XYZ file of C-alpha atoms in Angstrom:
448
model
C -39.326 27.251 18.842
C -36.808 28.488 16.479
C -36.407 26.225 13.501
C -32.992 24.559 12.784
C -30.977 26.782 10.114
C -27.996 26.013 7.785
C -24.937 27.131 9.238
C -22.629 29.531 7.132
C -18.849 29.054 7.032
C -17.228 32.393 7.061
C -13.658 31.179 6.603
C -12.244 32.357 3.443
C -11.484 29.605 1.040
C -7.869 28.398 -0.103
C -7.398 28.581 -3.687
C -4.477 26.402 -5.103
C -3.295 26.211 -8.849
C -0.647 23.656 -10.230
C 0.485 21.757 -13.006
C -0.056 18.464 -11.361
C -1.998 17.675 -8.303
C -1.489 14.417 -6.552
C -4.085 13.147 -4.144
C -2.470 10.746 -1.579
C 0.929 10.529 -0.206
C 1.452 6.776 -0.046
C 4.347 5.398 -1.726
C 2.874 5.815 -5.145
C 1.744 9.410 -4.483
C 5.204 10.142 -3.148
C 6.993 8.613 -6.023
C 4.544 10.349 -8.574
C 4.794 13.752 -6.843
C 8.680 14.015 -6.700
C 9.157 12.495 -10.066
C 6.688 15.104 -11.845
C 8.344 18.023 -9.829
C 11.801 16.805 -10.789
C 10.615 17.529 -14.381
C 10.034 21.066 -13.620
C 6.503 21.249 -12.956
C 4.631 22.813 -10.051
C 3.231 19.911 -8.134
C 0.929 20.055 -4.951
C 0.312 17.153 -3.011
C -2.806 16.545 -0.791
C -2.826 14.050 2.216
C -5.425 13.206 4.722
C -2.919 12.436 7.485
C -0.068 14.633 8.801
C 2.655 12.445 7.258
C 3.199 10.524 4.209
C 3.416 6.415 3.823
C -0.198 5.539 3.173
C -0.779 1.815 4.335
C 2.902 1.411 4.829
C 2.984 3.755 7.730
C -0.693 4.524 8.771
C -1.625 1.110 8.134
C 1.695 -0.098 9.500
C 2.268 -2.782 7.040
C 5.842 -2.197 7.794
C 7.570 -4.011 4.981
C 8.826 -3.116 1.570
C 7.551 -6.194 -0.306
C 8.175 -6.958 -4.186
C 11.684 -6.057 -4.404
C 13.201 -9.374 -4.857
C 12.709 -12.526 -6.972
C 11.264 -15.674 -5.649
C 13.127 -19.114 -5.862
C 12.578 -22.700 -5.000
C 16.527 -22.614 -3.986
C 16.388 -21.738 -0.317
C 20.313 -20.916 -0.482
C 19.826 -18.605 -3.393
C 20.788 -15.176 -2.300
C 18.213 -12.289 -2.607
C 18.158 -11.060 -6.236
C 16.654 -7.625 -6.743
C 14.060 -7.274 -9.418
C 12.630 -3.685 -9.239
C 14.692 -0.460 -9.561
C 14.411 3.299 -10.275
C 12.819 5.472 -7.622
C 12.653 2.563 -5.082
C 16.520 2.570 -4.993
C 16.841 5.994 -3.934
C 14.021 5.737 -1.400
C 15.831 2.683 -0.176
C 19.168 4.386 0.121
C 17.812 7.309 1.869
C 16.089 4.924 4.480
C 19.518 2.764 4.911
C 21.151 6.139 5.512
C 18.771 6.762 8.445
C 19.152 3.353 9.812
C 15.522 3.024 9.037
C 15.434 -0.285 7.073
C 16.497 -3.849 7.858
C 18.358 -6.092 5.250
C 16.581 -8.667 3.467
C 14.543 -10.851 5.468
C 13.104 -14.114 4.504
C 9.531 -14.298 3.465
C 8.699 -17.829 2.261
C 10.373 -18.158 -0.929
C 11.248 -14.635 -1.310
C 12.719 -11.789 0.751
C 11.278 -8.412 2.332
C 12.841 -5.571 4.409
C 11.253 -4.142 7.218
C 11.064 -0.267 7.565
C 11.063 2.387 10.735
C 7.638 4.167 9.888
C 9.189 7.193 11.802
C 12.142 7.111 9.439
C 9.604 6.499 6.484
C 7.771 9.826 7.290
C 11.131 11.664 7.688
C 12.570 10.391 4.185
C 9.354 11.408 2.360
C 9.320 14.878 3.841
C 12.911 15.413 2.650
C 12.343 13.843 -0.790
C 9.170 16.257 -1.204
C 11.234 19.243 -0.070
C 14.098 18.615 -2.154
C 11.953 18.401 -5.079
C 10.132 21.432 -4.443
C 6.424 19.744 -3.846
C 3.995 21.909 -2.185
C 2.436 19.575 0.484
C -0.949 20.473 2.381
C -1.344 17.668 4.899
C -4.568 17.136 6.857
C -6.623 17.754 3.713
C -9.588 15.411 2.991
C -10.874 15.562 -0.543
C -14.638 15.773 -0.770
C -15.425 16.651 -4.290
C -14.143 16.162 -7.914
C -14.297 19.560 -10.209
C -15.515 18.446 -13.610
C -16.109 19.946 -16.807
C -17.871 17.128 -18.804
C -15.398 14.118 -18.850
C -12.457 16.441 -17.644
C -11.493 16.472 -14.204
C -10.074 19.998 -13.258
C -9.432 19.779 -9.627
C -10.892 18.966 -6.329
C -12.784 20.526 -3.439
C -11.503 19.597 0.069
C -11.416 20.398 3.675
C -8.718 21.594 6.018
C -8.664 22.968 9.596
C -8.351 26.420 7.900
C -11.304 26.046 5.936
C -12.524 24.746 2.472
C -10.055 24.357 -0.173
C -10.052 24.451 -3.990
C -7.239 23.007 -6.098
C -7.180 23.203 -9.839
C -4.299 21.543 -12.152
C -3.846 20.690 -15.599
C -3.592 17.064 -14.573
C -4.753 15.158 -11.483
C -3.121 11.830 -10.156
C -5.447 9.752 -7.834
C -3.032 7.963 -5.477
C -5.667 7.789 -2.787
C -5.699 3.913 -2.917
C -9.274 3.715 -3.077
C -9.738 5.467 -6.358
C -11.553 7.985 -4.394
C -11.257 10.907 -6.873
C -12.092 8.715 -9.759
C -15.389 7.574 -8.103
C -16.275 11.241 -6.992
C -15.747 12.023 -10.669
C -18.270 9.305 -11.744
C -15.622 7.265 -13.640
C -16.251 3.552 -13.840
C -14.643 1.295 -10.987
C -14.631 -2.144 -9.628
C -14.650 -3.632 -6.221
C -12.673 -6.600 -5.672
C -14.367 -10.029 -6.715
C -17.857 -8.926 -7.429
C -17.717 -6.605 -4.363
C -15.750 -9.147 -2.021
C -12.413 -7.815 -0.878
C -9.526 -9.130 0.882
C -9.880 -8.762 4.547
C -8.290 -6.097 6.492
C -5.602 -6.408 9.053
C -4.535 -4.678 12.342
C -0.872 -4.791 12.244
C 1.269 -4.166 15.465
C 4.562 -4.034 16.906
C 5.670 -5.747 20.084
C 8.955 -4.451 22.180
C 10.898 -6.467 24.391
C 11.259 -9.579 22.185
C 14.433 -11.685 22.474
C 14.658 -11.756 18.569
C 17.827 -13.924 18.245
C 16.061 -16.734 20.549
C 13.026 -16.270 18.380
C 14.976 -16.933 14.992
C 16.998 -19.789 16.698
C 13.638 -21.572 17.740
C 11.300 -20.920 14.771
C 14.179 -20.106 11.843
C 14.922 -17.307 9.598
C 11.430 -17.423 7.738
C 9.019 -14.380 8.951
C 6.266 -16.823 7.819
C 5.782 -19.129 11.083
C 5.809 -22.838 10.524
C 2.785 -25.190 10.223
C 3.202 -26.268 13.966
C 2.467 -22.882 14.998
C -0.420 -22.720 12.621
C -1.788 -25.928 14.129
C -1.515 -24.763 17.595
C -3.259 -21.486 16.734
C -6.019 -23.453 15.101
C -6.259 -25.880 18.098
C -6.501 -23.070 20.776
C -9.005 -21.053 18.609
C -11.272 -24.107 18.462
C -11.038 -24.693 22.083
C -12.150 -21.179 22.828
C -8.993 -20.211 24.913
C -8.221 -17.605 22.387
C -10.165 -15.629 19.447
C -7.341 -16.269 16.734
C -9.307 -16.473 13.442
C -6.194 -16.545 11.614
C -3.724 -19.323 11.804
C -1.129 -18.598 9.500
C 1.089 -15.812 11.041
C 3.866 -13.478 9.902
C 6.572 -12.118 12.576
C 9.365 -9.834 11.245
C 12.257 -8.257 13.094
C 12.407 -4.652 12.683
C 15.285 -2.190 12.500
C 14.671 -1.223 16.206
C 16.460 -3.440 18.758
C 14.201 -6.249 20.676
C 11.146 -5.148 18.464
C 9.041 -7.395 16.096
C 6.361 -6.369 13.641
C 3.505 -8.744 13.801
C 1.119 -9.432 10.751
C -1.195 -11.910 12.295
C -4.864 -10.726 12.598
C -7.838 -11.340 10.284
C -10.350 -8.632 10.903
C -13.673 -9.872 10.357
C -17.412 -8.745 11.393
C -19.142 -9.969 14.363
C -21.447 -12.007 12.060
C -18.323 -13.522 10.393
C -18.242 -11.477 7.086
C -15.445 -10.313 5.462
C -15.663 -6.619 6.076
C -15.452 -4.017 3.299
C -13.274 -0.730 4.075
C -15.729 1.126 1.638
C -18.607 0.523 4.096
C -18.632 3.212 6.973
C -19.792 0.814 9.640
C -17.530 -2.065 8.618
C -14.647 0.289 8.684
C -15.512 1.442 12.192
C -16.216 -2.251 13.086
C -12.646 -3.250 11.486
C -11.029 -0.909 13.739
C -12.646 -1.889 17.006
C -12.313 -5.508 16.242
C -8.820 -5.006 15.131
C -7.732 -3.698 18.462
C -9.381 -6.526 20.357
C -7.655 -9.101 18.191
C -4.251 -7.405 18.820
C -4.693 -8.275 22.589
C -5.421 -11.935 21.723
C -2.691 -12.467 19.495
C -0.393 -10.604 21.765
C -1.219 -12.972 24.726
C -0.774 -15.992 22.310
C 2.578 -14.660 21.068
C 3.695 -14.209 24.873
C 2.477 -17.602 25.893
C 3.754 -19.734 22.780
C 6.411 -18.085 20.922
C 9.896 -18.391 21.956
C 11.837 -15.093 23.026
C 8.526 -13.384 23.484
C 7.500 -14.106 27.139
C 8.266 -10.379 28.066
C 7.309 -8.818 24.821
C 4.252 -6.294 24.828
C 2.327 -4.385 22.265
C 3.949 -0.977 21.789
C 2.162 0.425 18.591
C -0.623 -0.529 16.371
C -1.566 0.998 12.852
C -3.022 4.408 12.890
C -5.773 2.772 11.044
C -6.614 -0.756 10.271
C -4.391 -2.216 7.274
C -6.433 -2.120 4.078
C -5.419 -4.402 1.177
C -7.914 -3.780 -1.410
C -11.084 -1.547 -2.210
C -11.866 -0.039 -5.403
C -9.840 -0.336 -8.844
C -10.375 1.766 -11.892
C -11.561 0.458 -15.289
C -8.508 1.308 -17.203
C -7.685 0.964 -20.860
C -5.839 -2.013 -20.000
C -6.438 -4.708 -17.363
C -3.823 -6.785 -15.593
C -5.179 -10.404 -15.570
C -4.563 -13.105 -13.217
C -3.015 -15.082 -15.874
C -0.596 -12.397 -16.452
C 0.833 -12.608 -12.997
C 0.909 -16.365 -13.050
C 2.639 -16.618 -16.544
C 5.242 -13.674 -15.827
C 3.894 -12.114 -18.802
C 5.720 -9.145 -20.322
C 4.314 -6.050 -22.359
C 5.725 -3.747 -24.879
C 4.124 -0.950 -22.724
C 5.025 -2.380 -19.397
C 5.964 0.350 -16.902
C 6.623 -1.533 -13.717
C 7.670 -5.070 -13.117
C 6.866 -7.463 -10.105
C 8.211 -10.651 -8.799
C 5.666 -10.722 -5.702
C 3.411 -13.796 -5.366
C -0.504 -13.662 -5.503
C -0.756 -13.048 -1.449
C -4.540 -13.450 -1.145
C -5.793 -12.708 2.487
C -9.177 -14.352 2.796
C -9.960 -17.291 5.432
C -7.936 -18.416 8.126
C -4.728 -18.841 6.166
C -3.595 -16.344 3.471
C -3.084 -18.161 -0.071
C 0.251 -17.608 -1.610
C 0.754 -18.509 -5.454
C 4.400 -17.875 -6.416
C 6.370 -16.723 -9.711
C 9.743 -18.308 -9.376
C 12.881 -16.624 -10.481
C 10.862 -14.472 -12.848
C 8.650 -11.055 -13.183
C 5.516 -10.213 -14.748
C 5.064 -6.588 -16.001
C 2.147 -4.015 -15.589
C 1.008 -2.247 -18.669
C 0.668 1.631 -18.610
C -3.157 1.405 -19.646
C -3.884 -0.033 -16.163
C -3.380 3.628 -14.882
C -5.526 5.255 -17.609
C -9.073 5.541 -16.816
C -11.188 3.991 -19.603
C -13.332 7.211 -19.516
C -12.356 10.489 -18.078
C -9.750 13.300 -19.086
C -7.005 14.897 -17.088
C -6.523 12.117 -14.940
C -4.187 9.360 -14.290
C -4.052 6.888 -11.047
C -1.118 5.440 -9.262
C -0.970 2.751 -6.609
C -3.299 -0.159 -5.507
C -6.355 1.423 -7.446
C -4.804 0.111 -10.776
C -7.195 -1.864 -13.324
C -6.821 -5.449 -12.373
C -8.515 -8.613 -11.614
C -9.044 -9.648 -7.929
C -6.199 -12.078 -7.739
C -3.603 -10.061 -9.550
C -4.341 -7.210 -7.462
C -3.282 -9.511 -4.487
C 0.105 -9.461 -6.016
C 0.397 -6.003 -7.825
C -0.798 -3.941 -4.762
C 2.720 -4.155 -2.439
C 5.089 -1.591 -1.767
C 8.055 -1.560 -4.347
C 5.517 -1.882 -7.241
C 3.460 1.188 -5.782
C 7.032 3.112 -5.946
C 7.165 2.000 -9.479
C 3.785 2.987 -10.387
C 4.266 6.480 -9.134
C 7.651 6.883 -10.770
C 5.754 6.057 -14.142
C 2.915 8.209 -13.694
C 4.951 11.251 -12.524
C 7.007 10.845 -15.786
C 3.505 10.453 -17.564
C 1.901 13.574 -16.222
C 5.134 15.462 -16.998
C 4.784 14.337 -20.694
C 0.978 15.267 -20.664
C 1.372 18.828 -19.253
C 4.714 19.707 -21.006
C 3.564 18.364 -24.703
C -0.157 19.114 -24.298
C -1.200 15.422 -24.871
C -4.002 13.481 -23.217
C -2.635 10.736 -20.938
C -4.511 8.047 -22.941
C -2.484 9.238 -26.036
C 0.830 8.613 -24.499
C 2.661 5.662 -26.093
C 3.420 3.269 -23.177
C 6.500 2.002 -24.949
C 7.908 5.639 -25.226
C 7.185 5.954 -21.415
C 9.089 2.796 -20.819
C 12.005 4.275 -22.603
C 11.799 7.253 -20.317
C 11.626 5.098 -17.249
C 14.684 3.110 -18.238
C 16.794 6.349 -18.715
C 15.598 7.339 -15.217
C 17.088 3.839 -13.783
C 13.961 1.810 -14.021
C 15.803 -1.032 -15.894
C 12.660 -2.478 -17.154
C 14.829 -4.741 -19.649
């Protein structure tokens, strides 16, 4: 009997070279790639899906959170606190009819987007800036020379790909490239991460009746939480999360449902970094969608004829790995509204910690905190910066800092940092965050 032999891939490898290589096309990767390209650099963006958007689109998180201050005054109008690249993205989405106005979310506001409009807006921004995009690319290896990251190896349907760059930006969300390069990372709270959520949309809802009955707040009230807990305990439904969020979308008669709590069959909080857990999360998430669909149809005003028309391409992931950076955003920094001389992004978003039956919200009122540049600079490793939710942060701090408006700000900042590093021939860790802050303010970030 012939012994098994190793296959031979005869497809010619693709070889790319550029100034800046961005891995991941979520909000942070998009902003970083466009910003760096606008500084005259040759930029390549690699994305594992056939579109940009990351958790906002593939995970269907659906909202642009983190734009507005929180307040105890329910009559206070929305006060925007984050500017820069975000403003341009919002303006382009509005022009497409792909973004709602501000929608009440507890003590603040958020905006809900159309995921197709997001994809189209990202495509246009990248094309206008001259970014070279390679969709459907899975990065499999970091190319390193000592502690310097020089590029990646990946896989495409055309065959293997090698991309080399003067500087690499890990915007994977999961610090994939950093961990492939052997750089130190942390995972949640001693390995425990916030639970994933399978987010879905329902068509056929009478949104006006829903809001007349339940109010303008997209976080449904305690009477709904109590009803969910009661029905779950009675075994009539499987509803492991009792505090639920329902958002009107830019499409008529549609609501975005952030309601599930995806946990393991054994009751564990699932970790999306574990292949078996991520697989279980996808399967369990789809099952929960049908349970919550039935509950919403039977018990939420205006939703008797509503039906699920879409779920996320993948389960929504809030937290996995973070790098160990030259700075670390602390829980206390968020709660105190701390400002930094080298702060390159600002956030008014609460600590929104998803674990257990009810998400925990800790608000920062009529204020913002800032995120230092060093949170995106690996403590060890050269030729690399990160952007997005894999920043260096404590567990609860990340539960605030991970959201969409902030990821746009991180990408905006790191795109400029990459341009400084490449053009001036300096290591990212040698860039003064105070100088970067000035560059961002000249580019509309309004950091104060």
